[in-house]
Amino acid sequence: MHKYQFFIREVDDKYEEVSGEIILPFLDEQRIGDGGYGTVFQFRIDRDYLKFADPSGTGWFARKVFKAKFEDEKLKSFSREVQNLERVKNIHPRLIKYHKAFIYGGVSMIIFPLAKSDLRKELLKPRDTLGLGGIRSHEFWDQLIDVSRALAKLHSYNVPDVQRDNILYFYHFDLKPANILIGNDGSFLISDFGQAHLLRPENGAYVDSSVAADCGGDPSYAPPENESSYLVDGEHLEKSRKYDTWCLGCIFLEVLWYVVKGRRGTDELECLRNLNSPNDNFYYLDQDGAHLKKDLEKKTGELKNVARQSADQDFISRMVNLIFAMLNTNPRERHSAEEVVDILDRILGSRAPVDSKTRLSFCDTEPGPEESITSNIQSSFSSKVRWTRNGEPYHGEISLKRHDRKLSGTLFGGQHPEPWDMGELHALLVVPFFALYQAPHLHQFPESDIAIVPKSYDSRKEYADRLKTTSQEESLRLLGDILGQRIAYHEELTSASFEFSKSAKVNQPCLPDQDQAGAVQIWVDRQAGLPHMNTESVRSRVRRHSYHEPATRRLVIYMYKSIFLFKFAGDFKMNNQTGDAQILEWVPNEKRGVPFNGLVFLRSLNQPGPGIPMDEESLAEQNMKFSLIRLTFKTPKDRYFFGRQYLEKKAEWRDEKEHHKSRLSKIAEEKGLEFLQ
């Protein structure tokens, strides 16, 4: 019989309140951190009493003990963090998990895996010697893109607010290097959800300013809108999800200085933050508004001169542009987390920068035929997949390259890298099997399959080459990489129907009499994701002009025999008053009074499924005029969420159009040029 049997409590993963008279099996306890809301201890749990999984296998854990001036405040902080951790535990692997929450003798505690370090501590260490890949090869960048993806997933996490008939979104509000933990495997983890909130946005900001006022962590990493005195065009902007983007930009900036100059870079940046300033914020306020601190901005722009290799200089320049866009003092112009992921993915993948040309004319998106879908396919991209070649299964990574209007790839995972020459772009189709209606005889194409096949492909022959990701989420990302799109939302359908304009004088391809619906998606064109930095602009209240073309959005509907694409424009609108809780419709805008345009890609007789062409030469032949789209979703909840996402993306599109128009008008005025609308 164990001598502690009657006194020591076993520790499982269930929430409970434990009497302070019971002995807990916590050994070798040591304080390792202190914060405004709690103290953190590292400790071991006696294995005889450990009843939850220990992935590290070390038996060591971290315990956060909550503290506050008033007892009800302490309990509120504890309850909020536990609730937040429970909500986010399955969203993304780079968000911290917890083992157990409990109250012991009136003291609130949460047990976490013990991290080996945090990013703040790492930035104070001597930098390791850079590898052959130079500054770009530093391991921190690959970790930071995973952190960015985790934040984007966190921001897209939503739950229905039934009482207000709306959606609540997640905000972290306390991102900083000390809250980026480093696991035993070296992975970065977003931690400390004590300040996180689920709140309802209104045009990107909160409705309830009293709730917003209570949000926000370390003021050193907070954006300008955190200050009540900060105004934009005479208006105080409430906090939005772009609060987190600013904080992430501060982290990126600290990492860039460290990777380029080592510990000396960390110290120099800290000096620049405090130089001639009463605080260590990254910005300052004056009568003209908020600005990045001048010396910090100047010295950061000169970092590329430290690098010896031209590739490093180019990498630093692109990272600086991205960071400055994340640290835009106007939250309306600041990048979202999703945009950061798109741009950083291109930079780290050595993808060619998109050419964003400055135009001093503006054209609204009028009804008209689709002109381009795949013009912004990246020059190269890679993804972890499984694939089949000549009947042999492989798994590993595929790297695809677009060059001289050809597509080629390299398959990694076998004994040797294997080249894959796919052919001319004009002869290729992308077939997203995972989104199509899964007919019984398509059982050989699982839901995560994507194919790049010749237009002349004969399905009667053996289907030798196909790509299979590990999940639908990865399939969405890979499809977006291939087509140069960010797939913002995906939902399965029960049925779909269309009505076509009889009077439209366009080529109407022969549509199948009957077709079955697979899924519907919302695309956002990635070409607008990289801003053009106009460094020669006239100085005004905004010291640095950052602008980009409005991103095209599309509604994409997948059927068994066809794929439909509709570019967001002013000629059609959504009708959610259909009288059916599972149906949404799109109809012509009565102000325009004309049918709206759409693209249709049909499955030919010998193709394995309908596909999207990788060239632009045949798009005009696919344009049609529509008078109605009717989609039936699987549940009323699916319909509700998709409808909300569609309205949100269309509002973003309108805002981008107006902002782009306003920005070009201002630049034209400053330069004395005529602005053509």
XYZ file of C-alpha atoms in Angstrom:
677
model
C 0.000 0.000 0.000
C 1.361 3.429 -1.013
C 2.030 5.529 2.082
C 0.359 8.631 0.500
C -2.760 6.792 -0.647
C -5.180 8.541 1.711
C -3.750 12.043 1.398
C -2.684 12.689 -2.187
C -5.184 13.374 -4.950
C -4.828 11.842 -8.418
C -4.697 14.472 -11.182
C -6.874 13.930 -14.277
C -8.024 16.341 -17.003
C -11.440 17.203 -15.526
C -12.390 20.560 -14.058
C -12.962 20.412 -10.301
C -12.748 22.289 -7.015
C -10.336 20.632 -4.552
C -10.131 21.203 -0.830
C -6.937 22.817 0.390
C -6.587 20.027 2.945
C -5.808 17.514 0.202
C -2.135 17.094 -0.767
C -1.430 17.498 -4.489
C 1.377 15.373 -6.033
C 3.355 18.405 -7.246
C 7.142 18.026 -6.912
C 10.212 20.244 -7.469
C 8.102 23.362 -7.874
C 9.845 26.556 -9.019
C 8.547 29.996 -9.995
C 9.442 30.832 -13.606
C 7.285 33.833 -14.494
C 5.124 36.667 -13.221
C 2.459 38.661 -15.032
C -0.324 41.100 -14.361
C -2.901 38.342 -13.978
C -0.935 35.409 -12.622
C 2.252 33.666 -11.560
C 3.679 30.661 -13.429
C 5.435 27.707 -11.787
C 7.183 24.718 -13.299
C 6.770 21.407 -11.481
C 6.605 17.643 -11.828
C 3.630 15.395 -11.122
C 4.294 12.079 -9.381
C 3.653 9.477 -12.093
C 1.631 7.285 -9.755
C -0.943 10.064 -9.645
C -0.760 11.416 -13.222
C -3.959 10.436 -15.043
C -3.830 12.578 -18.201
C -1.651 12.275 -21.281
C 1.872 13.705 -21.155
C 2.968 14.105 -24.809
C 6.430 15.320 -23.771
C 7.039 12.204 -21.663
C 9.032 14.268 -19.167
C 6.479 14.553 -16.382
C 7.162 18.317 -16.210
C 4.367 20.881 -16.499
C 3.628 24.577 -16.024
C 0.988 25.847 -13.616
C -0.543 29.318 -13.887
C -1.890 30.614 -10.560
C -4.309 33.526 -11.001
C -4.045 36.674 -8.925
C -6.048 39.872 -8.702
C -6.792 42.643 -6.240
C -10.379 41.483 -5.808
C -11.596 37.896 -5.590
C -14.424 38.296 -8.132
C -11.975 39.843 -10.621
C -9.596 36.883 -10.191
C -12.400 34.356 -10.726
C -13.617 36.252 -13.790
C -10.112 36.195 -15.356
C -9.741 32.486 -14.608
C -13.156 31.584 -16.045
C -12.593 33.644 -19.186
C -9.205 32.079 -19.946
C -10.475 28.534 -19.365
C -13.444 29.193 -21.626
C -11.184 30.653 -24.324
C -8.747 27.726 -24.121
C -11.604 25.286 -24.448
C -12.903 27.109 -27.527
C -9.580 27.227 -29.373
C -8.158 23.816 -28.438
C -8.971 22.237 -31.829
C -8.619 25.281 -34.108
C -4.899 25.080 -34.938
C -1.918 23.100 -33.562
C 0.053 26.321 -32.921
C -2.425 27.517 -30.290
C -1.488 26.447 -26.759
C -3.380 23.495 -25.243
C -4.102 23.062 -21.571
C -4.275 19.891 -19.467
C -6.470 20.823 -16.545
C -8.203 23.758 -14.857
C -9.145 23.597 -11.195
C -9.597 25.565 -7.986
C -7.482 24.373 -5.056
C -8.267 25.770 -1.649
C -9.865 28.824 -3.271
C -6.876 29.406 -5.612
C -7.598 29.231 -9.373
C -5.044 27.340 -11.483
C -4.500 26.002 -15.018
C -1.957 23.286 -15.892
C -0.166 23.557 -19.270
C 2.610 21.616 -21.011
C 5.971 23.047 -19.956
C 7.558 25.032 -22.783
C 11.318 24.984 -23.083
C 11.482 28.725 -23.767
C 9.635 31.703 -25.211
C 10.448 34.040 -28.083
C 11.416 36.935 -25.798
C 14.104 34.815 -24.141
C 15.354 33.585 -27.524
C 15.751 37.148 -28.805
C 18.115 37.831 -25.902
C 20.430 34.918 -26.744
C 23.436 35.006 -29.104
C 22.263 34.206 -32.623
C 23.420 30.940 -34.152
C 25.590 31.098 -37.262
C 23.401 31.462 -40.350
C 23.290 28.521 -42.737
C 24.096 28.506 -46.424
C 20.660 29.936 -47.147
C 21.554 33.130 -45.310
C 19.046 35.259 -43.430
C 16.129 33.657 -45.251
C 17.163 30.231 -43.939
C 16.723 31.102 -40.257
C 14.281 28.716 -38.616
C 12.253 31.521 -37.023
C 10.617 32.456 -40.352
C 9.033 29.063 -40.906
C 7.776 29.171 -37.325
C 6.333 32.653 -37.752
C 4.312 31.737 -40.809
C 2.742 28.946 -38.760
C 1.966 31.479 -36.020
C 0.416 33.747 -38.674
C -1.736 30.891 -39.960
C -2.833 30.126 -36.409
C -3.820 33.768 -35.898
C -5.720 33.821 -39.202
C -7.584 30.679 -38.127
C -8.288 32.289 -34.764
C -9.677 35.394 -36.454
C -11.909 33.322 -38.741
C -13.221 31.271 -35.810
C -16.818 32.257 -35.224
C -19.863 31.144 -33.323
C -23.487 32.238 -33.791
C -24.832 34.939 -31.499
C -28.423 33.710 -31.514
C -29.802 36.568 -29.440
C -28.537 39.223 -31.867
C -28.776 37.132 -35.048
C -25.104 37.707 -35.768
C -21.670 36.101 -35.573
C -19.045 36.485 -32.856
C -15.364 36.526 -33.851
C -12.210 35.818 -31.851
C -9.614 38.443 -30.914
C -6.419 37.696 -28.937
C -5.379 41.211 -27.793
C -2.094 40.282 -26.107
C 0.379 39.062 -28.716
C 4.020 39.749 -27.815
C 7.280 37.744 -27.875
C 6.850 36.587 -24.266
C 3.481 35.044 -25.215
C 4.954 33.052 -28.106
C 6.070 29.876 -26.355
C 8.570 27.421 -27.837
C 7.739 23.741 -27.408
C 10.158 20.883 -26.936
C 10.110 20.246 -30.688
C 10.975 23.893 -31.432
C 7.498 24.857 -32.612
C 6.121 28.322 -31.771
C 2.827 28.395 -29.850
C 0.475 31.317 -29.249
C -0.312 31.413 -25.531
C -2.026 33.533 -22.856
C -5.685 33.786 -23.822
C -6.582 35.776 -20.722
C -7.270 38.924 -22.788
C -8.948 37.127 -25.701
C -12.594 37.899 -26.450
C -15.392 36.697 -28.687
C -17.031 39.880 -29.943
C -19.308 41.078 -32.685
C -17.682 43.230 -35.390
C -19.365 46.141 -37.111
C -17.431 47.271 -40.205
C -14.313 45.690 -38.717
C -14.714 47.189 -35.224
C -16.671 46.516 -32.086
C -20.226 47.571 -31.470
C -19.838 47.536 -27.678
C -17.128 50.085 -26.906
C -17.443 49.420 -23.176
C -16.283 45.849 -23.780
C -13.550 47.052 -26.143
C -12.198 49.412 -23.499
C -11.428 46.465 -21.218
C -9.481 44.628 -23.926
C -5.795 44.868 -24.588
C -2.634 43.531 -22.989
C 0.889 44.935 -22.936
C 0.737 48.643 -23.967
C 4.259 48.394 -25.449
C 2.865 46.234 -28.265
C -0.546 47.901 -28.561
C -1.493 49.830 -31.742
C -2.374 53.551 -31.817
C -6.130 52.905 -31.693
C -5.567 51.653 -28.158
C -5.295 55.317 -27.122
C -8.529 57.237 -26.645
C -6.909 60.428 -28.007
C -6.057 58.860 -31.383
C -8.348 60.006 -34.198
C -8.520 59.043 -37.881
C -10.186 61.723 -40.003
C -11.614 63.157 -36.798
C -13.070 59.813 -35.718
C -11.985 57.528 -32.906
C -11.702 53.980 -34.229
C -12.621 51.123 -31.936
C -10.372 48.078 -31.718
C -10.697 45.399 -34.379
C -8.991 42.147 -35.312
C -6.262 44.271 -36.897
C -5.181 45.100 -33.344
C -3.617 41.627 -33.401
C -2.023 42.278 -36.804
C -0.184 45.287 -35.340
C 1.072 43.183 -32.420
C 2.233 40.479 -34.840
C 4.005 43.143 -36.918
C 5.906 44.245 -33.794
C 6.988 40.633 -33.259
C 8.074 40.330 -36.902
C 10.108 43.523 -36.559
C 11.924 42.273 -33.450
C 12.668 38.946 -35.126
C 13.969 40.677 -38.277
C 16.409 42.813 -36.275
C 17.542 39.742 -34.340
C 18.015 37.501 -37.390
C 19.934 40.222 -39.266
C 22.166 41.465 -36.403
C 21.829 38.956 -33.556
C 21.468 39.994 -29.910
C 22.941 43.382 -30.859
C 19.934 43.906 -33.127
C 17.538 43.270 -30.242
C 19.336 45.849 -28.130
C 19.483 48.428 -30.956
C 15.774 48.107 -31.654
C 14.970 48.575 -27.974
C 17.070 51.751 -27.969
C 15.243 53.047 -31.057
C 11.889 52.399 -29.361
C 12.958 54.454 -26.315
C 14.941 57.175 -28.126
C 13.548 60.659 -27.374
C 10.337 59.057 -26.154
C 8.621 58.645 -22.782
C 7.627 55.075 -23.664
C 8.809 52.051 -25.643
C 5.871 51.937 -28.066
C 6.570 51.490 -31.773
C 4.714 54.715 -32.679
C 4.273 58.297 -31.521
C 1.341 60.705 -31.628
C 1.335 64.349 -32.732
C -1.224 66.833 -34.008
C -1.260 65.084 -37.397
C -2.047 61.644 -35.971
C 0.023 58.512 -35.333
C 3.330 57.593 -37.018
C 5.969 54.953 -36.672
C 8.854 56.365 -34.659
C 11.085 58.139 -37.187
C 14.453 56.661 -36.223
C 12.961 53.188 -35.913
C 11.450 53.455 -39.394
C 14.608 54.863 -40.935
C 17.014 52.343 -39.401
C 14.702 49.440 -40.255
C 14.643 50.569 -43.878
C 18.465 50.484 -43.860
C 18.736 46.906 -42.529
C 19.204 45.467 -46.006
C 22.570 47.241 -46.225
C 23.875 44.923 -43.495
C 23.358 41.823 -45.662
C 26.164 40.719 -47.966
C 24.185 38.484 -50.307
C 21.849 40.096 -52.852
C 19.235 37.422 -52.096
C 19.297 38.435 -48.422
C 18.969 42.105 -49.362
C 15.896 41.342 -51.465
C 14.415 39.189 -48.699
C 14.944 41.926 -46.081
C 13.385 44.566 -48.351
C 10.284 42.450 -48.880
C 10.005 41.657 -45.181
C 10.351 45.353 -44.305
C 7.552 46.242 -46.736
C 5.326 43.576 -45.200
C 6.115 44.706 -41.638
C 5.437 48.367 -42.450
C 2.077 47.332 -43.941
C 1.303 45.435 -40.715
C 2.361 48.507 -38.711
C 0.211 50.926 -40.696
C -1.067 53.330 -38.042
C -4.467 53.483 -39.768
C -6.194 50.170 -38.962
C -8.434 50.549 -42.007
C -5.355 50.245 -44.236
C -3.516 47.655 -42.136
C -3.240 44.090 -43.430
C -5.456 41.370 -42.007
C -3.906 38.162 -40.680
C -5.066 36.324 -43.810
C -3.280 38.834 -46.043
C -0.125 38.495 -43.946
C -0.177 34.713 -44.457
C -0.584 35.106 -48.222
C 2.290 37.582 -48.559
C 4.654 35.824 -46.156
C 3.984 32.534 -47.908
C 5.146 34.123 -51.170
C 8.225 35.689 -49.601
C 9.355 32.514 -47.851
C 8.577 30.408 -50.902
C 10.887 32.601 -52.996
C 7.954 33.493 -55.172
C 8.269 36.306 -57.602
C 6.709 39.537 -56.302
C 3.496 40.608 -57.940
C 3.767 43.660 -60.135
C 1.259 46.161 -58.720
C 1.174 49.041 -61.177
C 0.195 52.518 -60.050
C -2.732 53.936 -61.977
C -4.207 57.387 -61.635
C -7.544 56.331 -63.059
C -10.315 54.359 -61.488
C -12.892 52.082 -63.026
C -15.693 50.618 -60.963
C -16.339 46.915 -61.398
C -19.111 47.187 -63.943
C -20.971 44.175 -65.323
C -18.802 42.580 -67.922
C -17.231 39.313 -69.012
C -14.582 37.698 -66.851
C -11.157 38.549 -68.227
C -8.698 36.810 -65.947
C -8.650 34.145 -63.290
C -5.247 32.540 -63.437
C -3.096 35.498 -64.486
C -1.780 35.678 -60.939
C -0.780 32.056 -60.481
C 2.406 32.193 -58.473
C 5.650 31.484 -60.253
C 6.281 28.656 -57.788
C 4.710 27.069 -54.751
C 4.948 23.865 -52.753
C 2.703 21.736 -50.575
C 2.880 18.551 -48.554
C 0.757 15.929 -50.302
C 0.368 12.294 -51.116
C 0.252 11.334 -54.758
C 0.095 8.418 -57.143
C 2.323 7.958 -60.174
C 1.893 4.963 -62.447
C -0.049 3.206 -59.743
C 2.670 3.651 -57.097
C 1.767 5.617 -53.924
C 4.115 8.292 -52.555
C 3.964 10.862 -49.807
C 6.079 13.934 -49.203
C 6.173 17.353 -50.852
C 5.425 18.577 -54.341
C 7.001 21.733 -55.727
C 5.299 23.257 -58.786
C 6.768 25.942 -61.055
C 5.214 28.084 -63.752
C 7.710 29.208 -66.397
C 7.339 30.266 -70.037
C 3.637 29.339 -69.922
C 4.516 25.789 -68.872
C 3.888 23.950 -65.626
C 6.448 21.580 -64.188
C 7.022 20.069 -60.788
C 9.309 18.077 -58.579
C 8.092 15.280 -56.327
C 10.010 14.758 -53.106
C 9.443 11.714 -50.946
C 10.903 8.774 -52.796
C 14.538 7.779 -52.870
C 15.315 10.632 -55.263
C 13.515 13.840 -56.300
C 11.388 13.033 -59.337
C 10.684 15.611 -62.078
C 7.127 16.020 -63.307
C 6.630 17.849 -66.618
C 2.932 18.690 -66.856
C 2.937 20.575 -70.128
C 1.700 23.864 -71.605
C -0.682 25.926 -69.449
C -3.194 26.335 -72.288
C -3.605 22.559 -72.406
C -4.146 21.981 -68.652
C -7.163 21.872 -66.343
C -7.355 21.918 -62.550
C -9.991 19.415 -61.389
C -10.876 19.896 -57.683
C -12.436 16.525 -56.947
C -12.757 17.336 -53.253
C -15.351 20.041 -54.039
C -17.348 18.278 -56.762
C -20.456 16.226 -56.212
C -19.239 12.756 -55.220
C -21.075 10.508 -57.631
C -20.914 6.757 -56.862
C -18.530 5.993 -59.715
C -16.157 8.745 -58.480
C -15.353 6.784 -55.339
C -11.752 6.429 -56.510
C -11.289 10.178 -56.057
C -11.410 10.879 -52.294
C -12.662 14.212 -50.985
C -9.163 15.706 -50.669
C -8.061 14.968 -54.243
C -6.945 17.642 -56.727
C -5.855 16.822 -60.268
C -3.980 18.789 -62.932
C -4.869 17.044 -66.172
C -4.623 17.721 -69.917
C -7.770 19.087 -71.561
C -7.507 16.156 -73.930
C -7.344 13.693 -71.021
C -9.043 10.369 -71.702
C -10.688 8.988 -68.551
C -10.825 5.519 -70.136
C -7.073 5.317 -69.645
C -5.450 4.713 -66.280
C -5.558 7.783 -64.065
C -1.884 7.811 -63.131
C -1.182 11.241 -61.555
C -3.259 12.771 -58.797
C -2.545 14.839 -55.689
C -4.079 14.018 -52.332
C -3.689 16.227 -49.292
C -4.178 15.114 -45.715
C -7.358 17.148 -45.173
C -9.928 19.292 -46.896
C -8.291 22.360 -45.357
C -4.992 21.514 -47.045
C -6.834 20.875 -50.319
C -8.336 24.368 -50.126
C -4.880 25.848 -49.557
C -3.316 23.859 -52.409
C -6.124 24.784 -54.821
C -5.672 28.420 -53.815
C -1.912 28.177 -54.435
C -2.442 26.645 -57.860
C -4.972 29.274 -58.970
C -3.532 32.268 -57.097
C -6.624 32.628 -54.903
C -7.348 32.673 -51.192
C -10.350 30.446 -50.592
C -12.073 32.351 -47.821
C -15.021 30.015 -47.262
C -16.219 26.560 -48.311
C -19.604 24.974 -47.709
C -21.260 21.831 -49.058
C -24.572 22.028 -50.931
C -27.662 19.878 -51.301
C -28.698 21.329 -54.661
C -28.186 24.293 -56.979
C -30.174 25.694 -59.898
C -29.666 28.530 -62.371
C -31.796 30.602 -64.725
C -30.246 32.153 -67.810
C -31.118 35.294 -69.692
C -32.960 34.443 -72.895
C -32.238 37.827 -74.428
C -28.511 37.796 -73.779
C -26.530 37.885 -77.011
C -23.657 35.757 -75.816
C -22.433 32.329 -76.606
C -24.448 29.955 -74.382
C -22.711 26.594 -74.096
C -24.857 23.511 -74.006
C -25.502 22.866 -70.309
C -26.453 19.441 -68.969
C -30.179 18.964 -68.380
C -29.532 17.648 -64.886
C -26.609 18.260 -62.597
C -25.923 17.672 -58.924
C -24.371 20.195 -56.547
C -21.154 19.657 -54.621
C -20.033 22.807 -52.823
C -19.848 26.598 -52.946
C -16.788 28.739 -52.193
C -15.803 32.402 -51.881
C -12.483 33.306 -53.510
C -10.346 36.379 -52.863
C -7.791 37.245 -55.528
C -4.277 37.128 -54.088
C -2.843 39.537 -56.663
C -4.031 42.483 -54.603
C -2.359 41.130 -51.473
C 1.048 42.717 -52.122
C 0.930 46.486 -51.732
C 2.859 48.855 -53.932
C 4.881 51.182 -51.677
C 4.949 54.651 -53.228
C 8.138 55.997 -51.661
C 8.197 59.130 -53.854
C 4.808 60.445 -52.787
C 4.378 63.949 -51.444
C 4.457 64.063 -47.629
C 1.072 64.729 -46.040
C -0.649 63.595 -42.893
C 0.114 60.047 -43.985
C 3.908 59.924 -44.251
C 4.022 56.760 -46.338
C 1.491 55.883 -49.021
C 0.544 52.220 -49.155
C -2.128 51.192 -51.613
C -3.136 48.244 -53.725
C -5.746 47.279 -56.247
C -9.054 46.103 -54.781
C -8.986 42.318 -54.566
C -11.467 40.588 -56.853
C -13.883 38.297 -55.019
C -15.731 35.427 -56.670
C -18.611 33.140 -55.870
C -17.675 29.636 -57.102
C -20.200 26.802 -57.352
C -19.126 23.207 -57.986
C -21.415 20.651 -59.602
C -20.877 17.115 -60.867
C -20.653 18.153 -64.536
C -19.886 21.877 -64.339
C -18.237 24.688 -62.351
C -19.706 28.223 -62.168
C -17.748 31.389 -61.307
C -19.320 34.785 -60.564
C -17.147 37.845 -60.048
C -18.409 40.202 -57.329
C -19.875 43.238 -59.067
C -22.684 45.735 -58.750
C -24.956 43.910 -61.170
C -26.238 41.203 -58.774
C -27.162 40.909 -55.115
C -27.986 38.208 -52.574
C -31.597 37.574 -51.581
C -31.926 35.899 -48.189
C -35.687 36.383 -47.946
C -36.527 33.224 -49.884
C -39.041 31.758 -47.456
C -36.844 28.684 -46.977
C -34.347 28.395 -44.096
C -31.877 26.446 -46.278
C -31.971 28.480 -49.516
C -30.080 31.573 -50.663
C -30.601 33.289 -54.020
C -28.684 35.787 -56.151
C -30.658 38.010 -58.507
C -29.925 41.008 -60.767
C -29.613 44.346 -59.034
C -32.781 46.289 -59.818
C -30.731 49.505 -60.091
C -28.874 48.023 -63.074
C -31.809 46.088 -64.485
C -29.654 43.750 -66.556
C -28.674 40.069 -66.242
C -25.346 39.407 -64.577
C -22.260 37.672 -65.952
C -20.807 34.330 -64.989
C -18.323 31.747 -66.227
C -19.223 28.116 -66.837
C -16.694 25.290 -67.193
C -18.212 22.042 -68.407
C -16.946 18.504 -68.110
C -16.219 17.045 -71.545
C -17.018 13.464 -72.416
C -13.642 11.915 -71.561
C -12.569 14.139 -68.679
C -12.678 12.822 -65.089
C -14.563 15.928 -63.964
C -15.151 19.598 -64.805
C -11.981 21.644 -64.518
C -10.763 25.228 -64.423
C -8.407 26.083 -67.317
C -4.939 27.318 -66.399
C -4.821 29.744 -69.323
C -6.995 32.757 -70.128
C -7.479 32.344 -73.868
C -10.808 30.510 -73.752
C -12.504 32.457 -70.951
C -14.542 34.684 -73.242
C -16.160 31.624 -74.796
C -17.327 30.475 -71.348
C -19.169 33.689 -70.371
C -22.931 33.526 -69.907
C -25.726 35.814 -68.721
C -27.704 34.789 -65.627
C -30.968 35.948 -64.081
C -30.987 33.704 -60.983
C -28.771 31.512 -58.790
C -30.494 29.364 -56.171
C -28.429 27.362 -53.661
C -29.801 24.890 -51.110
C -27.556 24.224 -48.111
C -27.536 21.114 -45.949
C -28.722 22.897 -42.802
C -30.123 26.335 -41.893
C -26.918 26.902 -39.893
C -24.766 26.328 -43.020
C -26.938 28.765 -44.972
C -26.714 31.362 -42.219
C -22.930 31.203 -41.901
C -22.333 31.271 -45.656
C -24.707 34.214 -46.093
C -22.913 36.160 -43.389
C -19.499 35.407 -44.894
C -20.703 36.483 -48.339
C -22.052 39.798 -47.011
C -18.840 40.406 -45.078
C -16.640 39.762 -48.110
C -18.817 41.944 -50.328
C -18.637 44.762 -47.756
C -14.829 44.400 -47.717
C -14.825 44.580 -51.521
C -16.903 47.777 -51.533
C -14.690 49.343 -48.838
C -11.547 48.493 -50.816
C -13.018 50.051 -53.966
C -13.891 53.269 -52.167
C -10.553 53.410 -50.384
C -8.640 52.776 -53.630
C -10.618 55.483 -55.384
C -10.067 57.940 -52.528
C -6.344 57.162 -52.302
C -5.714 57.601 -56.039
C -7.659 60.857 -56.007
C -5.510 62.171 -53.140
C -2.255 61.132 -54.839
C -3.357 62.717 -58.109
C -4.176 65.943 -56.274
C -0.781 65.979 -54.528
C 1.061 65.402 -57.805
C -1.064 67.876 -59.783
C -2.460 65.185 -62.077
C -5.945 64.781 -63.459
C -7.869 61.972 -61.800
C -10.079 60.099 -64.266
C -13.064 58.279 -62.771
